[in-house]
JSON list of C-alpha atoms and ligand atoms in Angstrom, two decimals:
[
{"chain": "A", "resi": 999, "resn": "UNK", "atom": "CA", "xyz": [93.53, 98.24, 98.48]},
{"chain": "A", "resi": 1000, "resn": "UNK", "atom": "CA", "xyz": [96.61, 98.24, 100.77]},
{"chain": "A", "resi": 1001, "resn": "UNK", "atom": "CA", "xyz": [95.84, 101.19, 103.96]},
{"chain": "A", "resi": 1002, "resn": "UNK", "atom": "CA", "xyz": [98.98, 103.75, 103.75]},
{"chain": "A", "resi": 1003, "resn": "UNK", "atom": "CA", "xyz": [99.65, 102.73, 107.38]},
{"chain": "A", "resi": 1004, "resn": "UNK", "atom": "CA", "xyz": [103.04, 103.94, 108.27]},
{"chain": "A", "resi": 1005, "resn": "UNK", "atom": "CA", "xyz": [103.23, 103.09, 111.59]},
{"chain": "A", "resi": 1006, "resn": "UNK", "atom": "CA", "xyz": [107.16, 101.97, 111.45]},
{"chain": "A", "resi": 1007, "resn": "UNK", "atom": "CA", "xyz": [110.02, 101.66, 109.00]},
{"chain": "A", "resi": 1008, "resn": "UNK", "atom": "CA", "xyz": [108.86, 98.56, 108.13]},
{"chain": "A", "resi": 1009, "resn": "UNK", "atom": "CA", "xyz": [105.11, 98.60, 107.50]},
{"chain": "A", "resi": 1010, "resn": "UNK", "atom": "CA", "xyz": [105.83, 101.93, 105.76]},
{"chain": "A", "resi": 1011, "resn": "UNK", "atom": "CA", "xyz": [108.59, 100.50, 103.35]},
{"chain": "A", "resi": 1012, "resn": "UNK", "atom": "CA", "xyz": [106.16, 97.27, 102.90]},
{"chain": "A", "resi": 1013, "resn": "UNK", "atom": "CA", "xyz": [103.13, 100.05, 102.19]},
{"chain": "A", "resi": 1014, "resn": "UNK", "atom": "CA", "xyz": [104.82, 102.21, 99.80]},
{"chain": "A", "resi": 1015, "resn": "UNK", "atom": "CA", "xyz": [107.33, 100.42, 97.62]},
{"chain": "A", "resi": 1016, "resn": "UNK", "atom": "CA", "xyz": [105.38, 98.95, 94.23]},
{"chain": "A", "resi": 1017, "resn": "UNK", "atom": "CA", "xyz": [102.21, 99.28, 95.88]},
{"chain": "A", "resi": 1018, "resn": "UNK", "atom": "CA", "xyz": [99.18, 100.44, 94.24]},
{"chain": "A", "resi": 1019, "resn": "UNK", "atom": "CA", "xyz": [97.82, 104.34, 95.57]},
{"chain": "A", "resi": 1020, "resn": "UNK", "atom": "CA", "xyz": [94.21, 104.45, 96.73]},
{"chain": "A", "resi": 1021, "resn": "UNK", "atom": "CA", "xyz": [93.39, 106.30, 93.74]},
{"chain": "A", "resi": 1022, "resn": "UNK", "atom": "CA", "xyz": [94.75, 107.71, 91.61]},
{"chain": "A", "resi": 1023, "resn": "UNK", "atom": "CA", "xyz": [96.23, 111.20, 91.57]},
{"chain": "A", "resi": 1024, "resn": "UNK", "atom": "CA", "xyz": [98.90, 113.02, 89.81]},
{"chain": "A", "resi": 1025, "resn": "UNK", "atom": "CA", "xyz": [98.08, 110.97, 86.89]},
{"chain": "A", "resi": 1026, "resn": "UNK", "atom": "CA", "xyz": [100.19, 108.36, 89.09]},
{"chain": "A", "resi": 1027, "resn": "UNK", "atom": "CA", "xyz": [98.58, 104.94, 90.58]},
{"chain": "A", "resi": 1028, "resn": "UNK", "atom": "CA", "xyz": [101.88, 103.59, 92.31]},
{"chain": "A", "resi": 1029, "resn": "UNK", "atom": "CA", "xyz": [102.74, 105.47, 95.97]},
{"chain": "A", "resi": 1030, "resn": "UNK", "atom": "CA", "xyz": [107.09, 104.57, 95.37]},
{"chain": "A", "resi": 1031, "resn": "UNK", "atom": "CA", "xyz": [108.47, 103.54, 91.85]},
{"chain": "A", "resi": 1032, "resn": "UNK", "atom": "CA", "xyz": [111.99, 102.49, 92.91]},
{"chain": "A", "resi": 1033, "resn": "UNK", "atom": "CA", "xyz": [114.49, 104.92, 90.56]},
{"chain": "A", "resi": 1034, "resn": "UNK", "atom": "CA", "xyz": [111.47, 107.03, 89.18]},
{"chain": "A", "resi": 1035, "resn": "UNK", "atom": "CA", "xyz": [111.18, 109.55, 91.53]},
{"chain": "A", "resi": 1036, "resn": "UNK", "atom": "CA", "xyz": [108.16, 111.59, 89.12]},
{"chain": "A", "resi": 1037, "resn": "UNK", "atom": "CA", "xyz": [106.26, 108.40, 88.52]},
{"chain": "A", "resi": 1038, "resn": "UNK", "atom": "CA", "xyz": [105.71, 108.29, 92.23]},
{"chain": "A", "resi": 1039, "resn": "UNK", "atom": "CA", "xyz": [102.83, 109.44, 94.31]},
{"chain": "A", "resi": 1040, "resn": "UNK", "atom": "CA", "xyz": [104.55, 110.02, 97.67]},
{"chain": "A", "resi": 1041, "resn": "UNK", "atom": "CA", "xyz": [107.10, 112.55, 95.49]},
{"chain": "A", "resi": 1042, "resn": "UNK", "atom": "CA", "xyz": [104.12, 114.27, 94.21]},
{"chain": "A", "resi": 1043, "resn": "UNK", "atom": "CA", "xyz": [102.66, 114.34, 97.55]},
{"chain": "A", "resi": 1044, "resn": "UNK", "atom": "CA", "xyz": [105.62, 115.43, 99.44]},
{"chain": "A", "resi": 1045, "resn": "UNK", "atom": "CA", "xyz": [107.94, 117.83, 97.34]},
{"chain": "A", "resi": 1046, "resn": "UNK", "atom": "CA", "xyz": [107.71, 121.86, 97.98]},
{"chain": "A", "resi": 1047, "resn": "UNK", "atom": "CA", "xyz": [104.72, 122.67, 96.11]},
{"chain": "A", "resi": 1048, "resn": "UNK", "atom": "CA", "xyz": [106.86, 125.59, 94.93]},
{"chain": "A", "resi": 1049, "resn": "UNK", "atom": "CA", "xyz": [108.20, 122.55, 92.23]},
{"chain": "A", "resi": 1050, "resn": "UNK", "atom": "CA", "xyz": [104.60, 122.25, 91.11]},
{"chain": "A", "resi": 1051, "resn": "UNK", "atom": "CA", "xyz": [104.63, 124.21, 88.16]},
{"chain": "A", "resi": 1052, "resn": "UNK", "atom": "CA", "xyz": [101.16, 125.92, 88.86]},
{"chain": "A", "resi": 1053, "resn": "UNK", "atom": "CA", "xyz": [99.36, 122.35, 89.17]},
{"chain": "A", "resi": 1054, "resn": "UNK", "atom": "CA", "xyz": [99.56, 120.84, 92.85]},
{"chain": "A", "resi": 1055, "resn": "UNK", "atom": "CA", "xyz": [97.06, 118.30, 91.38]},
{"chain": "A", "resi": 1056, "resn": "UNK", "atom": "CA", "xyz": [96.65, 116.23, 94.62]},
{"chain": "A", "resi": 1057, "resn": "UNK", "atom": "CA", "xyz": [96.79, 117.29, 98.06]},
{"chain": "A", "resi": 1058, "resn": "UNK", "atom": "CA", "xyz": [100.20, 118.31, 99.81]},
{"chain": "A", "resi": 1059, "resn": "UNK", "atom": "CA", "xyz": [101.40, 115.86, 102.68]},
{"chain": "A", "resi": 1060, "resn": "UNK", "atom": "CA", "xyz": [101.66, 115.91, 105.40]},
{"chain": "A", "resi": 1061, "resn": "UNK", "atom": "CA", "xyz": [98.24, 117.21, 105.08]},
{"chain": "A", "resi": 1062, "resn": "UNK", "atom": "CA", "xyz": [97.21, 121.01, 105.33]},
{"chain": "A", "resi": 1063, "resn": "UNK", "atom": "CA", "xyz": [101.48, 121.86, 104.47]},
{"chain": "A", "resi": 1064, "resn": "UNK", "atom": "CA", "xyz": [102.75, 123.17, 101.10]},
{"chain": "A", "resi": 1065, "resn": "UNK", "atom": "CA", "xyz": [105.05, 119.86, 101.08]},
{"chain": "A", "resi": 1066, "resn": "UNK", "atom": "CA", "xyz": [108.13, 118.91, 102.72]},
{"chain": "A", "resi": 1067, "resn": "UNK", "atom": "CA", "xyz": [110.88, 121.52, 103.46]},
{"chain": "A", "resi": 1068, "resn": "UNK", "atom": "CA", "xyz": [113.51, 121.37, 100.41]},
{"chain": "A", "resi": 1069, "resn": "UNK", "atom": "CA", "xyz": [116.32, 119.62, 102.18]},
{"chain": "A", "resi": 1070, "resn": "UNK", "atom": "CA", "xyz": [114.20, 116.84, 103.70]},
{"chain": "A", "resi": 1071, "resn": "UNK", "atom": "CA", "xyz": [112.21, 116.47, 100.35]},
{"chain": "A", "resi": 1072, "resn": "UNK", "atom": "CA", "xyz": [115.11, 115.77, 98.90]},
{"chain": "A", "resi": 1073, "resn": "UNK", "atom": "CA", "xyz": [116.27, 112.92, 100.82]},
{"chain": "A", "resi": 1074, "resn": "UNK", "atom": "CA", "xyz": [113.01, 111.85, 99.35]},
{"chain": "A", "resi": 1075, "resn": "UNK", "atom": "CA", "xyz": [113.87, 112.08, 96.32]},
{"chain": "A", "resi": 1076, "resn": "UNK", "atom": "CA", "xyz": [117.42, 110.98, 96.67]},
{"chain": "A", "resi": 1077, "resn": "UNK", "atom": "CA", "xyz": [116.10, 107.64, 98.34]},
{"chain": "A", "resi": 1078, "resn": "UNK", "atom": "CA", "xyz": [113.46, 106.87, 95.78]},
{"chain": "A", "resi": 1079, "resn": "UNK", "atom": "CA", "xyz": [116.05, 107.75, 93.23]},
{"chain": "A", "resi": 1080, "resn": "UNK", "atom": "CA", "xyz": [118.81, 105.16, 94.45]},
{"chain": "A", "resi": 1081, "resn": "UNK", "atom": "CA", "xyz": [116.05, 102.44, 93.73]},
{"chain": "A", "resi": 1082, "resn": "UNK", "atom": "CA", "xyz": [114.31, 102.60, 97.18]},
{"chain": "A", "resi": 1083, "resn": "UNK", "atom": "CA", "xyz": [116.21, 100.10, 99.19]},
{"chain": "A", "resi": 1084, "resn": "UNK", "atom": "CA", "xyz": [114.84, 99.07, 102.37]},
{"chain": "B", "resi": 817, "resn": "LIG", "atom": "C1", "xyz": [104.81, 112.99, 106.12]},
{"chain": "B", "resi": 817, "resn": "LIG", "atom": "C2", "xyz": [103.60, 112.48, 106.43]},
{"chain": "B", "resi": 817, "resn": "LIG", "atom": "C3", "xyz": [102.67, 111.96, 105.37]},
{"chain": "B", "resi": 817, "resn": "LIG", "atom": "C4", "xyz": [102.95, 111.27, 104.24]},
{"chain": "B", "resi": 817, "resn": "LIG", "atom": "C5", "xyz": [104.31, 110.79, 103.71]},
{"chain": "B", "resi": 817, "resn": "LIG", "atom": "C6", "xyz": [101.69, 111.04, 103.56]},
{"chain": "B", "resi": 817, "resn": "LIG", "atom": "C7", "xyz": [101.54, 110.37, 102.36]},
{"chain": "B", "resi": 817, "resn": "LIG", "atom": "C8", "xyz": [100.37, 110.24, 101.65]},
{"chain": "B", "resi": 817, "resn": "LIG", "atom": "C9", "xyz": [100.22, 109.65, 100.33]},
{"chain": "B", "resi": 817, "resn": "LIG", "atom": "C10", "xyz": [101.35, 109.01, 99.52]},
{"chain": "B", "resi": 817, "resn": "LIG", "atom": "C11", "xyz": [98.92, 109.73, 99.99]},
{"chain": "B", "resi": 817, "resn": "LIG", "atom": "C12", "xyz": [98.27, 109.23, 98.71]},
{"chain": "B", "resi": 817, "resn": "LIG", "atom": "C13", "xyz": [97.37, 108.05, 99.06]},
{"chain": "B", "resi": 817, "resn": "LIG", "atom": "C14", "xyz": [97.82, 106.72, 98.52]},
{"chain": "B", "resi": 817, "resn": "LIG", "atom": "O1", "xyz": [98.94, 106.59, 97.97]},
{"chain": "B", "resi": 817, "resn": "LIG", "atom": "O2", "xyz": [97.04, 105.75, 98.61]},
{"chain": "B", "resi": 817, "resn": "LIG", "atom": "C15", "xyz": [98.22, 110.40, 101.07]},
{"chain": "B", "resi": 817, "resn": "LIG", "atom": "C16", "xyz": [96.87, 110.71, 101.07]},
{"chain": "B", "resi": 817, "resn": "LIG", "atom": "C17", "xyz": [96.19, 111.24, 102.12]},
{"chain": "B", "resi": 817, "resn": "LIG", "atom": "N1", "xyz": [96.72, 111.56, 103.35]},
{"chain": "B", "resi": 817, "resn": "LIG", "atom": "FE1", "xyz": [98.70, 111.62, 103.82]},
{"chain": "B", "resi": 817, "resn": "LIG", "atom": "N2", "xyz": [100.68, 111.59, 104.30]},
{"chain": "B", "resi": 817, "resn": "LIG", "atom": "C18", "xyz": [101.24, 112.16, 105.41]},
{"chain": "B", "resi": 817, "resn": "LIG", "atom": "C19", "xyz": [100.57, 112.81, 106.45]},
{"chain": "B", "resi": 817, "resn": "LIG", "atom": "C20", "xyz": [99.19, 112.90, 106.56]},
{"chain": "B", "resi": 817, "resn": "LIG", "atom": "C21", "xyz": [98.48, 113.45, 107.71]},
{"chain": "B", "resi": 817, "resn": "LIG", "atom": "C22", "xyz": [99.17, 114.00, 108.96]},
{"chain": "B", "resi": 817, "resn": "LIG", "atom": "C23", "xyz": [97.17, 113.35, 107.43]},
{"chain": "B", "resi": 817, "resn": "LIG", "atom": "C24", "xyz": [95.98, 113.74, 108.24]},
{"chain": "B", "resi": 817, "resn": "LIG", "atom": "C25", "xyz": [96.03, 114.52, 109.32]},
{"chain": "B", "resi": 817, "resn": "LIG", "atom": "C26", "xyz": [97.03, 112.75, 106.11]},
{"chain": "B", "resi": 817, "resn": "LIG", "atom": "C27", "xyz": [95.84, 112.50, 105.47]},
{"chain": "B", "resi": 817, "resn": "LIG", "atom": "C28", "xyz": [95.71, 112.06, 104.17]},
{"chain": "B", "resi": 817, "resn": "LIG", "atom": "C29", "xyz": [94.46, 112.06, 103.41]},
{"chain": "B", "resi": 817, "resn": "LIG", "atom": "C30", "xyz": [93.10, 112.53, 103.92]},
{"chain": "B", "resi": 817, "resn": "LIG", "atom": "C31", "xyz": [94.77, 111.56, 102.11]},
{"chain": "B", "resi": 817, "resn": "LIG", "atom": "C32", "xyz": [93.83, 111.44, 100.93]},
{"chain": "B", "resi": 817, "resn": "LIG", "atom": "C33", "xyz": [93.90, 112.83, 100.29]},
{"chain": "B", "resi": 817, "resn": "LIG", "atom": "C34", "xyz": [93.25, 112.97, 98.94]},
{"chain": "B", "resi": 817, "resn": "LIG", "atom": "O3", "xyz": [92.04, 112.75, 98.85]},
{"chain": "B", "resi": 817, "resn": "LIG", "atom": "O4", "xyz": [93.93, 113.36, 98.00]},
{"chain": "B", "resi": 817, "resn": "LIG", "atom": "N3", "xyz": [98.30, 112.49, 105.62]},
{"chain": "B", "resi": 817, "resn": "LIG", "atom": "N4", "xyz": [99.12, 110.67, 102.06]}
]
């Protein structure tokens, strides 16, 4: 199991990117699917819970929030989206 240390741009990116989530949650066992934003745990942890539908089904980060605010979730999003370069 690979620690989600994200202690600079480059341990995070070599942390996140096609590597397996503690457990899983969300129904989702990889933390960033490069181009699938909703087959990635960090999305689910991160966006607005507001997007939730109802189910928050893991807890929000960063931890005790309701999610990131909109416009920086989305650069989230955006960044997983383009295929997660580093
Ligand atoms: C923007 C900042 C943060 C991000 C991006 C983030 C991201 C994540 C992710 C992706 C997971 C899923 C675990 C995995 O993939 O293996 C997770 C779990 C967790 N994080 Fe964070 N996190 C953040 C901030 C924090 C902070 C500040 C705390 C504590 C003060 C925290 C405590 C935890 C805990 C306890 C879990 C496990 C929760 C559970 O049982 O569902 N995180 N985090």
């Amino acid at each position: 199991m690979t620690s989600l240390v994200m202690s600079d741009a480059a341990v995070a990116y070599a942390n996140l990117v096609e590597v397996a989530a503690a457990e899983e949650s969300c129904g989702l066992s990889v933390r960033v699917v490069p181009g699938a934003p909703e087959e990635s745990g960090l999305w689910r942890r991160v966006r607005p819970a507001a997007l939730d539908g109802g189910d928050m089904c893991a807890a929000k980060m960063p931890l005790g929030s309701m999610g990131l605010e909109a416009a920086e979730a989305q650069l989230v999003y955006d960044w997983i989206a383009a295929g997660a370069p580093e």
